[in-house]
PDB file of C-alpha atoms in Angstrom:
ATOM      1  CA  GLN A   1     -77.450 -97.029  37.345  1.00 74.00           C
ATOM      2  CA  LYS A   2     -81.139 -97.370  36.192  1.00 82.00           C
ATOM      3  CA  GLU A   3     -83.733 -96.895  38.953  1.00 92.00           C
ATOM      4  CA  VAL A   4     -85.488-100.934  37.869  1.00 96.00           C
ATOM      5  CA  GLU A   5     -82.895-103.328  35.918  1.00 96.00           C
ATOM      6  CA  GLN A   6     -85.449-105.719  33.779  1.00 96.00           C
ATOM      7  CA  ASP A   7     -83.436-108.655  31.459  1.00 93.00           C
ATOM      8  CA  PRO A   8     -84.183-107.876  27.760  1.00 91.00           C
ATOM      9  CA  GLY A   9     -84.297-111.064  27.157  1.00 91.00           C
ATOM     10  CA  PRO A  10     -85.448-113.150  24.868  1.00 95.00           C
ATOM     11  CA  LEU A  11     -86.516-116.083  26.928  1.00 97.00           C
ATOM     12  CA  SER A  12     -87.774-118.309  24.873  1.00 97.00           C
ATOM     13  CA  VAL A  13     -89.664-121.986  26.632  1.00 97.00           C
ATOM     14  CA  PRO A  14     -91.001-125.036  25.266  1.00 97.00           C
ATOM     15  CA  GLU A  15     -94.941-124.568  25.723  1.00 97.00           C
ATOM     16  CA  GLY A  16     -96.238-126.031  29.286  1.00 97.00           C
ATOM     17  CA  ALA A  17     -93.130-124.564  30.786  1.00 97.00           C
ATOM     18  CA  ILE A  18     -93.339-122.923  34.296  1.00 97.00           C
ATOM     19  CA  VAL A  19     -91.557-118.797  33.050  1.00 98.00           C
ATOM     20  CA  SER A  20     -90.237-116.561  35.461  1.00 97.00           C
ATOM     21  CA  LEU A  21     -89.524-113.275  34.823  1.00 98.00           C
ATOM     22  CA  ASN A  22     -87.629-110.388  36.726  1.00 98.00           C
ATOM     23  CA  CYS A  23     -86.901-107.128  38.096  1.00 98.00           C
ATOM     24  CA  THR A  24     -84.975-105.619  40.834  1.00 98.00           C
ATOM     25  CA  TYR A  25     -85.104-101.555  41.619  1.00 97.00           C
ATOM     26  CA  SER A  26     -83.151 -99.158  43.868  1.00 96.00           C
ATOM     27  CA  ASN A  27     -86.076 -97.227  45.085  1.00 94.00           C
ATOM     28  CA  SER A  28     -87.473 -97.690  48.443  1.00 94.00           C
ATOM     29  CA  ALA A  29     -89.973 -95.380  48.218  1.00 93.00           C
ATOM     30  CA  PHE A  30     -91.680 -98.037  45.583  1.00 94.00           C
ATOM     31  CA  GLN A  31     -95.450 -99.536  46.880  1.00 93.00           C
ATOM     32  CA  TYR A  32     -97.005-100.195  43.474  1.00 93.00           C
ATOM     33  CA  PHE A  33     -95.643-103.279  41.622  1.00 95.00           C
ATOM     34  CA  MET A  34     -97.264-103.847  38.741  1.00 95.00           C
ATOM     35  CA  TRP A  35     -96.414-106.360  35.251  1.00 97.00           C
ATOM     36  CA  TYR A  36     -98.046-105.254  32.195  1.00 96.00           C
ATOM     37  CA  ARG A  37     -98.366-107.958  28.436  1.00 96.00           C
ATOM     38  CA  GLN A  38     -97.460-105.866  25.707  1.00 95.00           C
ATOM     39  CA  TYR A  39     -96.997-107.018  21.951  1.00 93.00           C
ATOM     40  CA  SER A  40     -96.559-105.487  19.291  1.00 90.00           C
ATOM     41  CA  ARG A  41     -97.803-102.196  18.244  1.00 87.00           C
ATOM     42  CA  LYS A  42    -100.364-102.678  21.275  1.00 91.00           C
ATOM     43  CA  GLY A  43    -100.973-100.693  24.423  1.00 92.00           C
ATOM     44  CA  PRO A  44    -100.053-102.508  27.235  1.00 93.00           C
ATOM     45  CA  GLU A  45    -102.054-104.929  28.880  1.00 93.00           C
ATOM     46  CA  LEU A  46    -101.858-104.899  33.202  1.00 93.00           C
ATOM     47  CA  LEU A  47    -101.414-108.640  33.888  1.00 95.00           C
ATOM     48  CA  MET A  48    -101.085-107.893  38.234  1.00 95.00           C
ATOM     49  CA  TYR A  49    -101.118-105.178  40.493  1.00 93.00           C
ATOM     50  CA  THR A  50     -99.716-105.491  44.220  1.00 93.00           C
ATOM     51  CA  TYR A  51     -99.282-102.976  46.445  1.00 90.00           C
ATOM     52  CA  SER A  52     -96.508-103.523  48.313  1.00 88.00           C
ATOM     53  CA  SER A  53     -94.236-107.059  49.855  1.00 87.00           C
ATOM     54  CA  GLY A  54     -96.174-110.752  48.886  1.00 89.00           C
ATOM     55  CA  ASN A  55     -97.414-112.604  46.995  1.00 93.00           C
ATOM     56  CA  LYS A  56    -100.257-112.511  44.254  1.00 95.00           C
ATOM     57  CA  GLU A  57    -102.299-115.117  42.310  1.00 96.00           C
ATOM     58  CA  ASP A  58    -104.519-115.028  39.726  1.00 95.00           C
ATOM     59  CA  GLY A  59    -105.302-117.284  36.645  1.00 96.00           C
ATOM     60  CA  ARG A  60    -101.385-119.132  35.330  1.00 97.00           C
ATOM     61  CA  PHE A  61    -100.073-115.902  36.662  1.00 97.00           C
ATOM     62  CA  THR A  62     -97.892-115.485  40.213  1.00 97.00           C
ATOM     63  CA  ALA A  63     -96.375-111.779  41.294  1.00 97.00           C
ATOM     64  CA  GLN A  64     -94.117-112.243  44.838  1.00 97.00           C
ATOM     65  CA  VAL A  65     -92.951-108.474  45.861  1.00 97.00           C
ATOM     66  CA  ASP A  66     -89.982-108.692  48.075  1.00 95.00           C
ATOM     67  CA  LYS A  67     -89.601-105.232  49.027  1.00 94.00           C
ATOM     68  CA  SER A  68     -86.702-106.253  51.656  1.00 94.00           C
ATOM     69  CA  SER A  69     -84.081-107.202  47.923  1.00 95.00           C
ATOM     70  CA  LYS A  70     -85.771-105.118  46.230  1.00 96.00           C
ATOM     71  CA  TYR A  71     -87.183-108.025  43.686  1.00 96.00           C
ATOM     72  CA  ILE A  72     -89.892-108.838  42.355  1.00 97.00           C
ATOM     73  CA  SER A  73     -91.169-111.616  39.784  1.00 98.00           C
ATOM     74  CA  LEU A  74     -94.425-112.688  38.185  1.00 98.00           C
ATOM     75  CA  PHE A  75     -94.770-116.728  37.213  1.00 98.00           C
ATOM     76  CA  ILE A  76     -96.606-117.713  34.175  1.00 98.00           C
ATOM     77  CA  ARG A  77     -97.778-121.350  34.727  1.00 98.00           C
ATOM     78  CA  ASP A  78     -98.435-123.728  31.806  1.00 97.00           C
ATOM     79  CA  SER A  79     -97.051-120.907  29.083  1.00 97.00           C
ATOM     80  CA  GLN A  80     -99.055-121.055  25.548  1.00 97.00           C
ATOM     81  CA  PRO A  81     -97.233-119.704  22.721  1.00 96.00           C
ATOM     82  CA  SER A  82    -100.417-117.297  23.160  1.00 96.00           C
ATOM     83  CA  ASP A  83     -97.986-115.696  25.929  1.00 97.00           C
ATOM     84  CA  SER A  84     -95.304-114.635  24.044  1.00 97.00           C
ATOM     85  CA  ALA A  85     -94.906-111.289  24.251  1.00 97.00           C
ATOM     86  CA  THR A  86     -92.957-108.505  26.103  1.00 96.00           C
ATOM     87  CA  TYR A  87     -93.299-108.451  29.190  1.00 97.00           C
ATOM     88  CA  LEU A  88     -92.666-104.741  31.559  1.00 96.00           C
ATOM     89  CA  CYS A  89     -92.613-104.242  34.774  1.00 97.00           C
ATOM     90  CA  ALA A  90     -93.288-101.357  35.870  1.00 95.00           C
ATOM     91  CA  MET A  91     -93.430 -99.131  40.113  1.00 94.00           C
ATOM     92  CA  ASN A  92     -94.159 -96.454  41.354  1.00 91.00           C
ATOM     93  CA  GLN A  93     -94.816 -94.722  45.056  1.00 89.00           C
ATOM     94  CA  ASP A  94     -98.308 -92.993  44.992  1.00 82.00           C
ATOM     95  CA  SER A  95    -100.651 -93.339  41.919  1.00 70.00           C
ATOM     96  CA  ASN A  96    -100.241 -89.825  40.706  1.00 69.00           C
ATOM     97  CA  TYR A  97     -96.686 -90.686  40.263  1.00 77.00           C
ATOM     98  CA  GLN A  98     -95.161 -90.880  36.793  1.00 82.00           C
ATOM     99  CA  LEU A  99     -94.579 -95.888  36.065  1.00 89.00           C
ATOM    100  CA  ILE A 100     -90.562 -96.587  35.988  1.00 92.00           C
ATOM    101  CA  TRP A 101     -90.180 -98.504  33.802  1.00 94.00           C
ATOM    102  CA  GLY A 102     -88.192-101.624  33.319  1.00 95.00           C
ATOM    103  CA  ALA A 103     -86.215-102.338  29.427  1.00 93.00           C
ATOM    104  CA  GLY A 104     -89.329-105.597  29.256  1.00 95.00           C
ATOM    105  CA  THR A 105     -88.075-108.975  28.553  1.00 96.00           C
ATOM    106  CA  LYS A 106     -89.695-110.087  25.569  1.00 96.00           C
ATOM    107  CA  LEU A 107     -90.352-113.563  26.168  1.00 97.00           C
ATOM    108  CA  ILE A 108     -90.534-116.987  23.054  1.00 97.00           C
ATOM    109  CA  ILE A 109     -92.561-119.649  23.692  1.00 97.00           C
ATOM    110  CA  LYS A 110     -92.245-122.457  21.274  1.00 96.00           C
ATOM    111  CA  PRO A 111     -95.036-124.921  20.600  1.00 94.00           C
TER     112      PRO A 111
ATOM    113  CA  GLY B   1    -112.835-101.884  34.380  1.00 75.00           C
ATOM    114  CA  ALA B   2    -111.849 -98.968  34.044  1.00 84.00           C
ATOM    115  CA  VAL B   3    -110.788 -98.087  29.639  1.00 90.00           C
ATOM    116  CA  VAL B   4    -108.763 -95.550  28.057  1.00 93.00           C
ATOM    117  CA  SER B   5    -110.064 -94.954  24.319  1.00 95.00           C
ATOM    118  CA  GLN B   6    -107.187 -94.169  22.534  1.00 97.00           C
ATOM    119  CA  HIS B   7    -107.959 -92.870  18.411  1.00 97.00           C
ATOM    120  CA  PRO B   8    -106.547 -92.996  15.543  1.00 97.00           C
ATOM    121  CA  SER B   9    -104.758 -96.623  15.904  1.00 96.00           C
ATOM    122  CA  TRP B  10    -102.654 -95.731  12.771  1.00 96.00           C
ATOM    123  CA  VAL B  11    -101.599 -92.532  11.545  1.00 97.00           C
ATOM    124  CA  ILE B  12     -99.774 -91.933   7.704  1.00 97.00           C
ATOM    125  CA  CYS B  13     -99.079 -88.023   6.725  1.00 95.00           C
ATOM    126  CA  LYS B  14     -96.815 -86.370   4.854  1.00 96.00           C
ATOM    127  CA  SER B  15     -94.107 -84.429   6.018  1.00 96.00           C
ATOM    128  CA  GLY B  16     -94.252 -80.899   7.895  1.00 96.00           C
ATOM    129  CA  THR B  17     -98.386 -82.015   8.870  1.00 96.00           C
ATOM    130  CA  SER B  18     -99.694 -81.911  12.131  1.00 97.00           C
ATOM    131  CA  VAL B  19    -101.480 -85.186  13.613  1.00 97.00           C
ATOM    132  CA  LYS B  20    -103.849 -85.089  16.857  1.00 97.00           C
ATOM    133  CA  ILE B  21    -104.777 -87.642  18.731  1.00 97.00           C
ATOM    134  CA  GLU B  22    -107.409 -88.305  21.329  1.00 96.00           C
ATOM    135  CA  CYS B  23    -107.861 -90.420  24.281  1.00 95.00           C
ATOM    136  CA  ARG B  24    -110.518 -90.683  26.566  1.00 94.00           C
ATOM    137  CA  SER B  25    -111.311 -91.766  30.018  1.00 91.00           C
ATOM    138  CA  LEU B  26    -114.262 -94.222  29.397  1.00 91.00           C
ATOM    139  CA  ASP B  27    -117.142 -93.871  32.577  1.00 84.00           C
ATOM    140  CA  PHE B  28    -114.074 -92.336  34.950  1.00 86.00           C
ATOM    141  CA  GLN B  29    -112.593 -88.664  34.990  1.00 86.00           C
ATOM    142  CA  ALA B  30    -109.101 -88.651  34.381  1.00 85.00           C
ATOM    143  CA  THR B  31    -107.107 -86.349  36.552  1.00 86.00           C
ATOM    144  CA  THR B  32    -103.803 -86.912  35.082  1.00 90.00           C
ATOM    145  CA  MET B  33    -103.102 -87.871  32.068  1.00 92.00           C
ATOM    146  CA  PHE B  34     -99.609 -89.396  30.765  1.00 93.00           C
ATOM    147  CA  TRP B  35     -98.153 -89.396  26.918  1.00 96.00           C
ATOM    148  CA  TYR B  36     -95.291 -91.698  26.736  1.00 96.00           C
ATOM    149  CA  ARG B  37     -93.184 -92.623  23.080  1.00 96.00           C
ATOM    150  CA  GLN B  38     -92.223 -95.867  22.860  1.00 94.00           C
ATOM    151  CA  PHE B  39     -89.513 -97.100  19.958  1.00 91.00           C
ATOM    152  CA  PRO B  40     -89.556-100.288  18.413  1.00 88.00           C
ATOM    153  CA  LYS B  41     -88.128-103.119  21.210  1.00 84.00           C
ATOM    154  CA  GLN B  42     -87.563-100.472  23.962  1.00 88.00           C
ATOM    155  CA  SER B  43     -90.113 -99.612  26.755  1.00 89.00           C
ATOM    156  CA  LEU B  44     -92.193 -96.202  27.636  1.00 92.00           C
ATOM    157  CA  MET B  45     -90.790 -93.486  28.013  1.00 93.00           C
ATOM    158  CA  LEU B  46     -92.330 -90.549  28.982  1.00 94.00           C
ATOM    159  CA  MET B  47     -93.333 -87.852  27.336  1.00 96.00           C
ATOM    160  CA  ALA B  48     -95.222 -85.316  29.426  1.00 94.00           C
ATOM    161  CA  THR B  49     -97.260 -85.526  32.311  1.00 92.00           C
ATOM    162  CA  SER B  50    -100.667 -83.153  31.686  1.00 90.00           C
ATOM    163  CA  ASN B  51    -103.598 -82.056  35.063  1.00 88.00           C
ATOM    164  CA  GLU B  52    -107.230 -81.495  33.713  1.00 84.00           C
ATOM    165  CA  GLY B  53    -107.719 -77.627  33.957  1.00 82.00           C
ATOM    166  CA  SER B  54    -103.591 -76.694  34.007  1.00 84.00           C
ATOM    167  CA  LYS B  55    -100.359 -76.440  31.337  1.00 87.00           C
ATOM    168  CA  ALA B  56     -98.426 -80.253  31.537  1.00 91.00           C
ATOM    169  CA  THR B  57     -95.323 -80.860  32.501  1.00 93.00           C
ATOM    170  CA  TYR B  58     -92.539 -82.016  30.090  1.00 96.00           C
ATOM    171  CA  GLU B  59     -90.070 -84.274  30.128  1.00 95.00           C
ATOM    172  CA  GLN B  60     -86.028 -82.930  29.608  1.00 94.00           C
ATOM    173  CA  GLY B  61     -85.385 -83.391  25.893  1.00 94.00           C
ATOM    174  CA  VAL B  62     -89.073 -83.263  24.790  1.00 95.00           C
ATOM    175  CA  GLU B  63     -89.974 -80.276  22.833  1.00 94.00           C
ATOM    176  CA  LYS B  64     -93.123 -78.670  23.995  1.00 92.00           C
ATOM    177  CA  ASP B  65     -93.930 -76.511  21.083  1.00 94.00           C
ATOM    178  CA  LYS B  66     -93.856 -79.252  19.287  1.00 96.00           C
ATOM    179  CA  PHE B  67     -96.169 -82.251  20.990  1.00 96.00           C
ATOM    180  CA  LEU B  68     -98.708 -79.584  22.364  1.00 95.00           C
ATOM    181  CA  ILE B  69    -100.957 -81.218  24.817  1.00 94.00           C
ATOM    182  CA  ASN B  70    -104.261 -80.151  25.652  1.00 90.00           C
ATOM    183  CA  HIS B  71    -106.925 -81.648  28.676  1.00 89.00           C
ATOM    184  CA  ALA B  72    -109.154 -79.405  28.517  1.00 80.00           C
ATOM    185  CA  SER B  73    -111.406 -82.354  30.703  1.00 88.00           C
ATOM    186  CA  LEU B  74    -111.660 -84.767  32.875  1.00 88.00           C
ATOM    187  CA  THR B  75    -112.639 -87.175  30.133  1.00 90.00           C
ATOM    188  CA  LEU B  76    -110.539 -85.849  26.939  1.00 92.00           C
ATOM    189  CA  SER B  77    -106.825 -85.674  26.807  1.00 93.00           C
ATOM    190  CA  THR B  78    -105.162 -84.747  23.696  1.00 95.00           C
ATOM    191  CA  LEU B  79    -102.065 -84.508  22.314  1.00 97.00           C
ATOM    192  CA  THR B  80    -100.796 -82.767  19.037  1.00 97.00           C
ATOM    193  CA  VAL B  81     -97.472 -83.665  16.963  1.00 97.00           C
ATOM    194  CA  THR B  82     -96.774 -80.168  14.423  1.00 96.00           C
ATOM    195  CA  SER B  83     -95.379 -79.959  11.869  1.00 96.00           C
ATOM    196  CA  ALA B  84     -94.785 -83.484  11.900  1.00 96.00           C
ATOM    197  CA  HIS B  85     -90.808 -85.034  10.776  1.00 96.00           C
ATOM    198  CA  PRO B  86     -89.732 -88.986   9.960  1.00 96.00           C
ATOM    199  CA  GLU B  87     -88.452 -88.864  13.206  1.00 95.00           C
ATOM    200  CA  ASP B  88     -91.524 -88.419  14.793  1.00 96.00           C
ATOM    201  CA  SER B  89     -92.921 -91.539  13.786  1.00 96.00           C
ATOM    202  CA  SER B  90     -93.289 -93.988  16.959  1.00 96.00           C
ATOM    203  CA  PHE B  91     -96.067 -95.533  18.798  1.00 96.00           C
ATOM    204  CA  TYR B  92     -97.422 -92.712  21.104  1.00 97.00           C
ATOM    205  CA  ILE B  93     -99.132 -94.350  23.972  1.00 97.00           C
ATOM    206  CA  CYS B  94    -101.666 -92.291  26.595  1.00 96.00           C
ATOM    207  CA  SER B  95    -102.634 -93.606  30.249  1.00 94.00           C
ATOM    208  CA  ALA B  96    -104.458 -91.955  33.065  1.00 91.00           C
ATOM    209  CA  SER B  97    -103.345 -92.086  36.588  1.00 85.00           C
ATOM    210  CA  GLY B  98    -105.090 -94.479  39.233  1.00 80.00           C
ATOM    211  CA  THR B  99    -104.853 -97.516  40.804  1.00 78.00           C
ATOM    212  CA  PRO B 100    -103.578 -99.083  38.577  1.00 86.00           C
ATOM    213  CA  PRO B 101    -103.037 -96.539  35.675  1.00 88.00           C
ATOM    214  CA  VAL B 102    -104.717 -97.328  32.248  1.00 89.00           C
ATOM    215  CA  PHE B 103    -103.428 -97.843  29.179  1.00 93.00           C
ATOM    216  CA  GLY B 104    -104.877 -96.185  25.696  1.00 95.00           C
ATOM    217  CA  SER B 105    -104.036 -99.250  22.699  1.00 95.00           C
ATOM    218  CA  GLY B 106    -101.636 -96.764  21.568  1.00 96.00           C
ATOM    219  CA  THR B 107    -101.307 -95.018  18.413  1.00 97.00           C
ATOM    220  CA  GLN B 108     -98.801 -95.778  15.605  1.00 97.00           C
ATOM    221  CA  LEU B 109     -97.457 -92.099  13.519  1.00 97.00           C
ATOM    222  CA  SER B 110     -95.504 -92.860  10.678  1.00 97.00           C
ATOM    223  CA  VAL B 111     -94.535 -89.620   9.459  1.00 96.00           C
ATOM    224  CA  LEU B 112     -93.082 -89.974   5.104  1.00 95.00           C
TER     225      LEU B 112
END
């Protein structure tokens, strides 16, 4: 079993829809949770960064962490075609530790 | 915010030659740098972790004599792919440790 599970998709939704992306993990020591967006042949771009449990909102993006269930989510409101990309979750237990990555979910927003 | 500048963004080389990829941390000091490799439609795979002034720690299965990592200063880390072969063709990305980690823009290496 992988430490971090993420459905690779693809996930295809119409423009304007609310998108829900999720990851589950097995290591209860993880404290830092991140969501990155990656376009083809580009480096990952940080979208959300959360420490421990709770919600965090930034514009159209909301990140949720439920440590009791070992489950994290990223919601995208009012999705746009430009949001089409691969979304990767990542996490670690300390900033000096390597990140543990999900497989990445390919998201397609249809105009 | 913190930026890691990675160069080149794209390189094509002949089989048997060596290629150097540079990552520079701008306006901050990167004590630890992570080097990743990414194949198409796959997630990032950690190759090695380098700490400034010490030898890099390589992940299992990564040839340290082939992928030379130098982290001689707090603002510069380099990855040299020695005697590159077509199977080394991949997307290479560096990342500086931090809260949160900062990523370079990646280097697409194509070995002919």
